[in-house]
CSV table of C-alpha atoms and ligand atoms in Angstrom, one decimal:
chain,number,residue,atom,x,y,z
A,1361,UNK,CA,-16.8,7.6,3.2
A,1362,UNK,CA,-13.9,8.3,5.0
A,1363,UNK,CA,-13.3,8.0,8.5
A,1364,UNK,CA,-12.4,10.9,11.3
A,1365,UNK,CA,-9.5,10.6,13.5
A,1366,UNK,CA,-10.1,8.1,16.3
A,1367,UNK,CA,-13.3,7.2,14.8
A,1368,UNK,CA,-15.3,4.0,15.4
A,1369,UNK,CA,-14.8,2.6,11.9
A,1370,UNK,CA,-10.7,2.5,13.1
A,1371,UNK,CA,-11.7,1.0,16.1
A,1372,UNK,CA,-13.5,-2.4,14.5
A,1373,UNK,CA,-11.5,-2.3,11.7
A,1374,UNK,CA,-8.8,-2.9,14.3
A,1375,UNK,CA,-11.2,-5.7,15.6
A,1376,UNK,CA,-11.5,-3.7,18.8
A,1377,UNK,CA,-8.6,-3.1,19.9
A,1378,UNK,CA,-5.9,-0.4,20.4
A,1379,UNK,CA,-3.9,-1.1,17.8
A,1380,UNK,CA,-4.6,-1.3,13.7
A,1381,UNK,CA,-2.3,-3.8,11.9
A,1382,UNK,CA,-2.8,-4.7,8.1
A,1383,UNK,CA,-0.5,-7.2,6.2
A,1384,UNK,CA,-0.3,-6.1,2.2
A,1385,UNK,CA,1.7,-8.2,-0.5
A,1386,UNK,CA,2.9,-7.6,-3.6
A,1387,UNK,CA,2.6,-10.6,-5.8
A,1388,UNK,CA,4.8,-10.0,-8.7
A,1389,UNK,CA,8.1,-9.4,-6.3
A,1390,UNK,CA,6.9,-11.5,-3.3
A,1391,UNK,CA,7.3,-8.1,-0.3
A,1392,UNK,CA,5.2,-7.9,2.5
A,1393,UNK,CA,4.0,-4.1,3.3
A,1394,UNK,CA,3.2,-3.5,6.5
A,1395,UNK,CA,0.2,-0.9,8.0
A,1396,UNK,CA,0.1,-0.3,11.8
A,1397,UNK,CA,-2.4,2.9,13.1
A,1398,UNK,CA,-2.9,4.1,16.9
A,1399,UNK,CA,-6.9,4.1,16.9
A,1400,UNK,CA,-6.6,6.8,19.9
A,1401,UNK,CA,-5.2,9.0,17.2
A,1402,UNK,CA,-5.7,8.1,14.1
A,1403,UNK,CA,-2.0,8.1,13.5
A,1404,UNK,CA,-0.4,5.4,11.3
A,1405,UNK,CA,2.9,4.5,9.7
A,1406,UNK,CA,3.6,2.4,6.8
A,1407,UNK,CA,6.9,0.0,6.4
A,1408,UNK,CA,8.1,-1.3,3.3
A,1409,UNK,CA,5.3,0.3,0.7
A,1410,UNK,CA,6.2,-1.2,-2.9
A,1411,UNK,CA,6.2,1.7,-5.8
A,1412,UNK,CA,3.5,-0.4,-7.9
A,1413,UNK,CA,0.8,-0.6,-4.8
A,1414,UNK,CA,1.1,3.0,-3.6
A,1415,UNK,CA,-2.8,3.5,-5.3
A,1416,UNK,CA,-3.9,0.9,-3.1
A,1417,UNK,CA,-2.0,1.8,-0.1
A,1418,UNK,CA,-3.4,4.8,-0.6
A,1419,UNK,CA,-7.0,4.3,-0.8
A,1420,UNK,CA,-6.5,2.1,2.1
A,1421,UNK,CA,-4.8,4.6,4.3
A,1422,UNK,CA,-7.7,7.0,3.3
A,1423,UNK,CA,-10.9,4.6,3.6
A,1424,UNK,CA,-9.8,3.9,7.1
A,1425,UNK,CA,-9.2,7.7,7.9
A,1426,UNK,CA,-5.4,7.4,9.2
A,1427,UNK,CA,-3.3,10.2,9.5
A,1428,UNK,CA,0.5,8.8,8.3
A,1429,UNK,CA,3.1,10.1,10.1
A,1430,UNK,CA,6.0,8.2,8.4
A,1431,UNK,CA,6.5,5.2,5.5
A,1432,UNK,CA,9.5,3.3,6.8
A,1433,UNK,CA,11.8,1.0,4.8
A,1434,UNK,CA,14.1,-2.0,6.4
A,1435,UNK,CA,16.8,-1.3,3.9
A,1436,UNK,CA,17.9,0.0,0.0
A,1437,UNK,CA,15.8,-3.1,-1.8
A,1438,UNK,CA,17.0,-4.6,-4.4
A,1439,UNK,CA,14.3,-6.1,-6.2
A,1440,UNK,CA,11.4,-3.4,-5.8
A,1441,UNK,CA,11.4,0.4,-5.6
A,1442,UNK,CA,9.6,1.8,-2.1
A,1443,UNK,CA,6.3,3.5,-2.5
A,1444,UNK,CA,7.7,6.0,0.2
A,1445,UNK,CA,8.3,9.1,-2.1
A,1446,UNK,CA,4.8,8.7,-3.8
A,1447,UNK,CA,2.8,8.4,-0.1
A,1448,UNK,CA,5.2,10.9,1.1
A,1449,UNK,CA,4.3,13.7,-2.1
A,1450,UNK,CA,0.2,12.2,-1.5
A,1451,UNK,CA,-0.1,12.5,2.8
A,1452,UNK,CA,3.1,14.5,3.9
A,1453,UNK,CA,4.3,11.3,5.8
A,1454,UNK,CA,8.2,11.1,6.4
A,1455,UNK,CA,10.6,8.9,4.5
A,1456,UNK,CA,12.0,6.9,7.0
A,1457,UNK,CA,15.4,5.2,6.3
A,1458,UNK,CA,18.9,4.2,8.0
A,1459,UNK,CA,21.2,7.3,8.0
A,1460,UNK,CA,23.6,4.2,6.8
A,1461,UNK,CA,22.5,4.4,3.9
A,1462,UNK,CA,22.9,7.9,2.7
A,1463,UNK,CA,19.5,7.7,0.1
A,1464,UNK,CA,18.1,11.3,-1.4
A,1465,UNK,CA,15.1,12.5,-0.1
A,1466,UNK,CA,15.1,10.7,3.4
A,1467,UNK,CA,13.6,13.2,5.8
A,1468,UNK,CA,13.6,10.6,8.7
A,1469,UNK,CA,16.8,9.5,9.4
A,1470,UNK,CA,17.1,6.4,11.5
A,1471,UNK,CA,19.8,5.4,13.9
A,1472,UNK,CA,20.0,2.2,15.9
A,1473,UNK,CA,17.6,2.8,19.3
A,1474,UNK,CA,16.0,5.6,17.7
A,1475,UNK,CA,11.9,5.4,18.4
A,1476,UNK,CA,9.4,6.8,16.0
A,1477,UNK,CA,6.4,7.8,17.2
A,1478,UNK,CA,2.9,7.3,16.1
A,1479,UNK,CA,0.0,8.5,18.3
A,1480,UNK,CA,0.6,7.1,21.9
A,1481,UNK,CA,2.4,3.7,20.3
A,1482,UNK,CA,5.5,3.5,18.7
A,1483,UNK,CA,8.8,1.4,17.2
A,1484,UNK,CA,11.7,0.6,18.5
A,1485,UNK,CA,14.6,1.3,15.9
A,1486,UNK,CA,17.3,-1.8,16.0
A,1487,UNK,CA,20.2,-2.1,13.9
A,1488,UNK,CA,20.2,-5.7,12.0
A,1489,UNK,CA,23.2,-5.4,9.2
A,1490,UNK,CA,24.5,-8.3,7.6
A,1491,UNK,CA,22.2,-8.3,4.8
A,1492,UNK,CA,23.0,-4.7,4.1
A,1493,UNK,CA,25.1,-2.2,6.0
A,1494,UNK,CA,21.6,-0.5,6.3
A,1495,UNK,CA,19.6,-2.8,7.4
A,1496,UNK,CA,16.8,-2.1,9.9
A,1497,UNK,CA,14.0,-3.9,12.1
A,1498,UNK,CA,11.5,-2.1,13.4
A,1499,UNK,CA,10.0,-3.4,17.1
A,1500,UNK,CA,6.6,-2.5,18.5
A,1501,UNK,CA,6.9,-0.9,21.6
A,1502,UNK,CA,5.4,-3.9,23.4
A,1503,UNK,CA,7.5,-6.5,21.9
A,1504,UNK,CA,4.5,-8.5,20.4
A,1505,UNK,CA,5.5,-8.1,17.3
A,1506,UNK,CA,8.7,-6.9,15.4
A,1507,UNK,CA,9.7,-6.1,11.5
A,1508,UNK,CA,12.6,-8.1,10.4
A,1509,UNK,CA,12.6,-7.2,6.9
A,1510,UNK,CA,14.9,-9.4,5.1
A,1511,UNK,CA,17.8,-9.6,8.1
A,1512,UNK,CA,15.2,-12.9,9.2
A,1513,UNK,CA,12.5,-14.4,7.2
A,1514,UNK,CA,10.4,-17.3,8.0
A,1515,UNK,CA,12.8,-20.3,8.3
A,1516,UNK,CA,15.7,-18.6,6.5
A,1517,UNK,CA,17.6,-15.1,6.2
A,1518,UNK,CA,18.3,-12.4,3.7
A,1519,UNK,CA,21.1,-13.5,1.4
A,1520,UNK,CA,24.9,-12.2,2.6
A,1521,UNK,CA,26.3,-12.2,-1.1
A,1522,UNK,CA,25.7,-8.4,-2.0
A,1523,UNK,CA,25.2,-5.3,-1.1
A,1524,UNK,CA,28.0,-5.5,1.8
A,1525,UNK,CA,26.7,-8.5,3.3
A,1526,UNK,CA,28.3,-10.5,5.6
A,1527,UNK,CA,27.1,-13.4,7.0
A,1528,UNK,CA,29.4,-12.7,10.3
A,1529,UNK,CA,27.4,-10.0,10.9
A,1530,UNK,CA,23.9,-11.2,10.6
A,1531,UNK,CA,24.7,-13.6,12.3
A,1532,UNK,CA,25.2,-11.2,15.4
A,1533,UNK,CA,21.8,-9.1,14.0
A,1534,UNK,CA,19.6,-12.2,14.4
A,1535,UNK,CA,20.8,-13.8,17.9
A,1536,UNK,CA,21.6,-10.1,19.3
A,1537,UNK,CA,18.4,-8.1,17.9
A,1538,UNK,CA,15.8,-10.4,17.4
A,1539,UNK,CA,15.9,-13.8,18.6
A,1540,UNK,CA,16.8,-11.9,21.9
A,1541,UNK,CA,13.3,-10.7,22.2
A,1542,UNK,CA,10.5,-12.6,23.8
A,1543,UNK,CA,9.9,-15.9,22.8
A,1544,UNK,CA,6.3,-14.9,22.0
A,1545,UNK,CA,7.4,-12.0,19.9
A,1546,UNK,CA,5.8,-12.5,16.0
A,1547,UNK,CA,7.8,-11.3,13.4
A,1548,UNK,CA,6.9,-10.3,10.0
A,1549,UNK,CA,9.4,-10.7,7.3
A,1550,UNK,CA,9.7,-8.7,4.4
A,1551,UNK,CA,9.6,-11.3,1.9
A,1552,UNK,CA,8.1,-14.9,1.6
A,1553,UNK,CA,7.8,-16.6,-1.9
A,1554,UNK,CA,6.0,-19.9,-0.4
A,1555,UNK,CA,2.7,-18.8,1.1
A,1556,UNK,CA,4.4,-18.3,4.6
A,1557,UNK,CA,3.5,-14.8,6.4
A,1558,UNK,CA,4.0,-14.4,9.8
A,1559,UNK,CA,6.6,-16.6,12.8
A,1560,UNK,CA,7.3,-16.0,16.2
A,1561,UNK,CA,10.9,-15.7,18.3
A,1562,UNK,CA,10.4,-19.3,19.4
A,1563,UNK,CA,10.1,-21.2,16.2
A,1564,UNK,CA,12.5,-20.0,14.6
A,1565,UNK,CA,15.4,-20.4,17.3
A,1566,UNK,CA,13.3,-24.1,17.1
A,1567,UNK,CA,13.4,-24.7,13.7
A,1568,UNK,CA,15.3,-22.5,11.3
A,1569,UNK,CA,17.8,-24.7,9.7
A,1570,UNK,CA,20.4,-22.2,9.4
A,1571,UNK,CA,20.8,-20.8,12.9
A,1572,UNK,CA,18.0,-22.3,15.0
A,1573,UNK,CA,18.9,-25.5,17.1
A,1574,UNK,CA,22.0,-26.1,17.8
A,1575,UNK,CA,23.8,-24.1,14.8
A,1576,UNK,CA,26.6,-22.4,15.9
A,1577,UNK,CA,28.3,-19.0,14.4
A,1578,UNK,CA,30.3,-21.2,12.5
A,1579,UNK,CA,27.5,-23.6,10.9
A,1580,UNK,CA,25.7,-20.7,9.9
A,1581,UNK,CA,29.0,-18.8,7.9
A,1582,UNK,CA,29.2,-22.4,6.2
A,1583,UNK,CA,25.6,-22.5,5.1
A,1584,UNK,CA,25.3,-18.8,4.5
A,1585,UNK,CA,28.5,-18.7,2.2
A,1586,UNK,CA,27.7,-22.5,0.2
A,1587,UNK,CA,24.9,-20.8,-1.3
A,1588,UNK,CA,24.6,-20.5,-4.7
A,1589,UNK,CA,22.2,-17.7,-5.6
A,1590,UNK,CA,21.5,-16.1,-8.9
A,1591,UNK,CA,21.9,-12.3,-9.5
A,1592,UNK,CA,18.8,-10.9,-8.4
A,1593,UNK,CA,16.8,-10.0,-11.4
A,1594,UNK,CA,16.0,-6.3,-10.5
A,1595,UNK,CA,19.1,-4.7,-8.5
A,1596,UNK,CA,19.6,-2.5,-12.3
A,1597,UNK,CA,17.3,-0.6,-11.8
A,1598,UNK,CA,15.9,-0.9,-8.1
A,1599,UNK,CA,18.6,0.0,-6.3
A,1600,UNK,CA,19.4,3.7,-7.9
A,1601,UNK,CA,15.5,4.0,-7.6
A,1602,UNK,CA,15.7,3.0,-4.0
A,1603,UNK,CA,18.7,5.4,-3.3
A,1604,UNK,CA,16.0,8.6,-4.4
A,1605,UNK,CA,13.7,7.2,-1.7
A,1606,UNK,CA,11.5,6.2,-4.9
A,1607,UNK,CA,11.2,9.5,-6.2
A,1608,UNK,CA,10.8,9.1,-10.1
A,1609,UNK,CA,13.4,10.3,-12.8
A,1610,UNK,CA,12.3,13.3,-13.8
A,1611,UNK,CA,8.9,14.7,-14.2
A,1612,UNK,CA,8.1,12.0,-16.5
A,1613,UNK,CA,5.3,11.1,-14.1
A,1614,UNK,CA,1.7,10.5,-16.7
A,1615,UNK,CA,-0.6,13.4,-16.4
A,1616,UNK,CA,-4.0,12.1,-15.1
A,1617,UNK,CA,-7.1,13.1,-17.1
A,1618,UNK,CA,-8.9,13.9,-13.8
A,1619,UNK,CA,-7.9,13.6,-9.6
A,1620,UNK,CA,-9.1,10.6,-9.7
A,1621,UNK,CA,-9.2,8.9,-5.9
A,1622,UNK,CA,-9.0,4.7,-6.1
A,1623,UNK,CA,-11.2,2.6,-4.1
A,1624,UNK,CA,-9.3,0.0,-1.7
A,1625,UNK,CA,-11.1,-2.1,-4.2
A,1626,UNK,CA,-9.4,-0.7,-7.0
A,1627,UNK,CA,-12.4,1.1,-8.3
A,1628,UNK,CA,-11.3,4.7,-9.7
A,1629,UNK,CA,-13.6,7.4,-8.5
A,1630,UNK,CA,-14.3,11.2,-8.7
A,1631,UNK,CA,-16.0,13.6,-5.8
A,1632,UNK,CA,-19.2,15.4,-6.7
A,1633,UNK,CA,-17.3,18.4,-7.0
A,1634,UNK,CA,-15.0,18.0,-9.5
A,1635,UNK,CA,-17.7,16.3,-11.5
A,1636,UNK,CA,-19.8,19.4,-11.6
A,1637,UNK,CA,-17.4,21.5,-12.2
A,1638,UNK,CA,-16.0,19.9,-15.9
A,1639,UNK,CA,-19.6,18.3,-16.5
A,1640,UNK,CA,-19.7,20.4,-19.7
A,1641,UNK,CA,-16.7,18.5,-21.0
A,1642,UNK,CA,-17.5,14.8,-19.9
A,1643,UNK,CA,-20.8,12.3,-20.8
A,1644,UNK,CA,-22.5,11.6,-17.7
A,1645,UNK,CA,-23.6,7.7,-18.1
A,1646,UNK,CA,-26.4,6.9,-16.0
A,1647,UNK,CA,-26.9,3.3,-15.6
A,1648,UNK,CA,-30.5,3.1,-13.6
A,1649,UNK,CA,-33.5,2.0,-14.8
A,1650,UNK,CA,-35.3,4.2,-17.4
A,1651,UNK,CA,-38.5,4.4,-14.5
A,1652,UNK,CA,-35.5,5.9,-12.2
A,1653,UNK,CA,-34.5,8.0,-14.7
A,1654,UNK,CA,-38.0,9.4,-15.2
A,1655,UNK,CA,-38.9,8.9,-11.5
A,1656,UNK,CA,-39.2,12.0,-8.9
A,1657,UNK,CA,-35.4,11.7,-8.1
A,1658,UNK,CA,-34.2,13.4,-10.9
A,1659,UNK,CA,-31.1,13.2,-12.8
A,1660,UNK,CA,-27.9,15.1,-14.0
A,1661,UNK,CA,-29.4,17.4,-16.6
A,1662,UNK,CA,-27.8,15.9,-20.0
A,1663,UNK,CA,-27.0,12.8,-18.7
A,1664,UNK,CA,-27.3,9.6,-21.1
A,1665,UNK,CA,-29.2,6.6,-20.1
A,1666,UNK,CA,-28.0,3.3,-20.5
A,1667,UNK,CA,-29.6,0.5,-17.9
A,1668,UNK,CA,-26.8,-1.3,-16.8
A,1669,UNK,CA,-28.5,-4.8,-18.2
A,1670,UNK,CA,-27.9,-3.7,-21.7
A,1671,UNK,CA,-24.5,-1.6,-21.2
A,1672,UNK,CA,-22.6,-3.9,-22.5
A,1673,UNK,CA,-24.6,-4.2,-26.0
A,1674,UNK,CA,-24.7,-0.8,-26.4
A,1675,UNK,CA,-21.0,0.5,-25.0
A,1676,UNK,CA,-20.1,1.1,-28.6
A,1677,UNK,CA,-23.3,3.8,-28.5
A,1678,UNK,CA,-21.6,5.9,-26.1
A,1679,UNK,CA,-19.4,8.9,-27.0
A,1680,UNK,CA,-15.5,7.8,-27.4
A,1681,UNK,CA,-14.1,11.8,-27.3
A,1682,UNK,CA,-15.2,12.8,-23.7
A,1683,UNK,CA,-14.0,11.0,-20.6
A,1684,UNK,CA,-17.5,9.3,-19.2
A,1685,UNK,CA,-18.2,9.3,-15.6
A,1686,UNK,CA,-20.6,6.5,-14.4
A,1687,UNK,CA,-23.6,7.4,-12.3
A,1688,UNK,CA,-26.5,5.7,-10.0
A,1689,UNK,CA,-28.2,6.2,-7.0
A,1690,UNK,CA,-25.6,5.1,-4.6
A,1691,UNK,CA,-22.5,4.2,-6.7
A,1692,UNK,CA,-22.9,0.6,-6.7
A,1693,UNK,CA,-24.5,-0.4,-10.0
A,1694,UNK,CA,-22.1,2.4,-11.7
A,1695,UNK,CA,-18.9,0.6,-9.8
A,1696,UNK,CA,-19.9,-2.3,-11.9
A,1697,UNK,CA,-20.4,-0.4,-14.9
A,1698,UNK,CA,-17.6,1.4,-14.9
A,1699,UNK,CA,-15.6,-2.1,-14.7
A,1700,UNK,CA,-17.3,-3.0,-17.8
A,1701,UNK,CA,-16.6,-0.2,-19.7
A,1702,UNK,CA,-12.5,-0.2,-18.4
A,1703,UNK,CA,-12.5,-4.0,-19.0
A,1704,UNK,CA,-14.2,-3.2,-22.9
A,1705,UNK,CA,-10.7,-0.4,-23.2
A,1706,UNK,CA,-12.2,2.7,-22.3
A,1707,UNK,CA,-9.4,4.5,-20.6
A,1708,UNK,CA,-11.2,7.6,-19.4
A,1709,UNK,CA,-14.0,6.1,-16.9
A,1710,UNK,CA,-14.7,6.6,-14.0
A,1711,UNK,CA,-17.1,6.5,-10.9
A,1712,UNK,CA,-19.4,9.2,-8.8
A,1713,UNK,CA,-18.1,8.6,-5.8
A,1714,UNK,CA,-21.3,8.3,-3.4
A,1715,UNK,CA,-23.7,8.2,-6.5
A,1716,UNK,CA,-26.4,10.7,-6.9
A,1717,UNK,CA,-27.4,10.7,-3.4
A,1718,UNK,CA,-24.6,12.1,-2.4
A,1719,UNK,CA,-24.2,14.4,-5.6
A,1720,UNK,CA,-27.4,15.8,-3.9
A,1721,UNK,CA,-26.4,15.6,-0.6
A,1722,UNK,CA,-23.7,17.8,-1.1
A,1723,UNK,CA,-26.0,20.4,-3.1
A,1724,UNK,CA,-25.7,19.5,-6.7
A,1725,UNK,CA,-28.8,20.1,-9.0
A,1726,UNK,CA,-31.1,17.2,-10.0
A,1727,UNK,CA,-33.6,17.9,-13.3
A,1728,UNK,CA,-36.9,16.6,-11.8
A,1729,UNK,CA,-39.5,15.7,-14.2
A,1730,UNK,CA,-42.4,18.1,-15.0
B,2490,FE2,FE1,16.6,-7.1,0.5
């Protein structure tokens, strides 16, 4: 089910308000990815997508029925490759980035006091170097919230030792572009590896122990260039990923057995369409109850029975040369079936989307029984 543009689903999954805001993380490298929508319009952007979650940024984007206008990064990472290349190929958004830092494939160009749009809401572009020469936070037009990636994170900064940092510099980023804002302002960071996930303006002029309190320009150079960091892990091979905007070498890209769309649950699915089209070449696995089976609702003519109770004592039973696609009345038993058949190593599974309701909803023949 997807929803329209400006639909009621947007509008409670934004809890009833104006405007949609979703916080994503990616484990593994500890970034934050960022989701704001205008409910009026349907119109979203994405900041900081990660190259590995670009499937579930995806789904999300689709289950909630936003139309993205751009995918914006703070800066060139250096320990993750942006998803913005891959959302840009799937939805047509922009690749938003600093003209600073010269990447490939940038078709948004950003500039300090630039705004970019989405539906009637948008961001405020603000320079914050120091980090990086390219370094970018993004402000919500209201100032209630602002996107510091790693120029400011929860009680600390982005490290000044690479990457033309200075710590001169962001030092005059944080007290000129974002501690400036209201006191009330939240800001998101675009990293936390301690649990931490949102502050505000005030705390951290309050409490962060590098240039909150009384720290001066000064005490903040000292800290900034005492630390000791190690090498970050991933620059090798983020960084020239990073300057293509994420786009992958080559076309080495895997060739998917079938479009298959994934769930925001990380289900993998296929429409009815596409299904009945290349039924010939797949087994259809129907997981109801034989008396459903039989019953005056029909099934997909060839399908193979299995009752999801005794699926997993009979997986071995079921073809291993044809991709199977996993069928019940609604697509819920099947979602379960078709994680027991991925987490037995069948590669090629997936689910009927909507389930045979929706196979006949949608016009599909259903064998009745005589
Ligand atoms: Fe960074």
């Amino acid at each position: 089910m997807v929803a329209s543009l400006g639909s009621p689903l947007l509008r409670q999954a934004a809890g009833g308000g104006s405007l949609l805001f979703r916080q994503l993380f990616d484990a593994p490298t500890g970034t934050f990815t960022y989701l704001l929508g205008d409910v009026g319009s349907g119109e979203g952007v994405l900041i900081d997508p990660v190259f590995e979650q670009h499937e579930r940024d995806l789904s999300l984007v689709r289950e909630l029925g936003l139309r993205l206008v751009a995918c914006l990064d703070t800066h060139a990472h250096a320990d993750h490759v942006t998803g913005s290349w891959l959302m840009h190929q799937a939805t047509g958004s922009a690749i938003g980035l600093a003209a600073a830092v010269g990447a490939e494939n940038v078709t948004l160009p950003l500039h300090h006091g630039d705004r970019v749009p989405f539906g009637g809401r948008g961001l405020e572009v603000r320079s914050t170097p120091g980090h990086t020469d390219g370094c970018l936070s993004f402000v919500v037009d209201d100032h209630a919230m602002a996107f510091t990636g790693d120029a400011l994170l929860v009680r600390g900064c982005g490290r000044c030792d690479f990457q033309q940092g200075d710590a001169h510099t962001l030092w005059a980023s944080i007290t000129g572009q974002i501690l400036s804002l209201p006191d009330s302002c939240l800001l998101y960071p675009g990293h936390d590896y301690t649990g931490r996930s949102v502050t505000s303006v005030a705390e951290e002029k309050a409490f962060n122990a590098r240039l909150g309190g009384d720290a001066t320009e000064r005490d903040f150079v000292g800290h900034m260039q005492a630390m000791k960091l190690p090498h970050p892990g991933r620059i090798a091979e983020a960084l020239p990923g990073n300057m293509r905007s994420g786009r992958p070498r080559g076309d080495d890209a895997p060739v998917a057995w079938a479009p298959l769309q994934r769930s925001y649950a990380g289900l993998p699915e296929l429409l009815p369409a596409w299904v009945a089209e290349h039924r010939g070449a797949l087994t259809i696995l129907d997981v109801r109850s034989s008396e459903e089976f039989e019953g005056p609702d029909g099934r997909i003519a060839g399908s193979l029975l299995i009752p999801l109770p005794e699926l997993e004592a009979r997986i071995a039973t079921i073809p291993a040369e044809r991709p199977v696609v996993v069928v019940c009345h609604s697509g819920s038993r099947s979602a379960l079936a078709t994680q027991q058949l991925l987490k037995a190593g069948r590669q090629q599974v997936a689910n009927l989307h909507g389930g045979l309701s929706r196979w006949q909803a949608e016009g599909y023949p259903l064998d009745a029984p005589h």
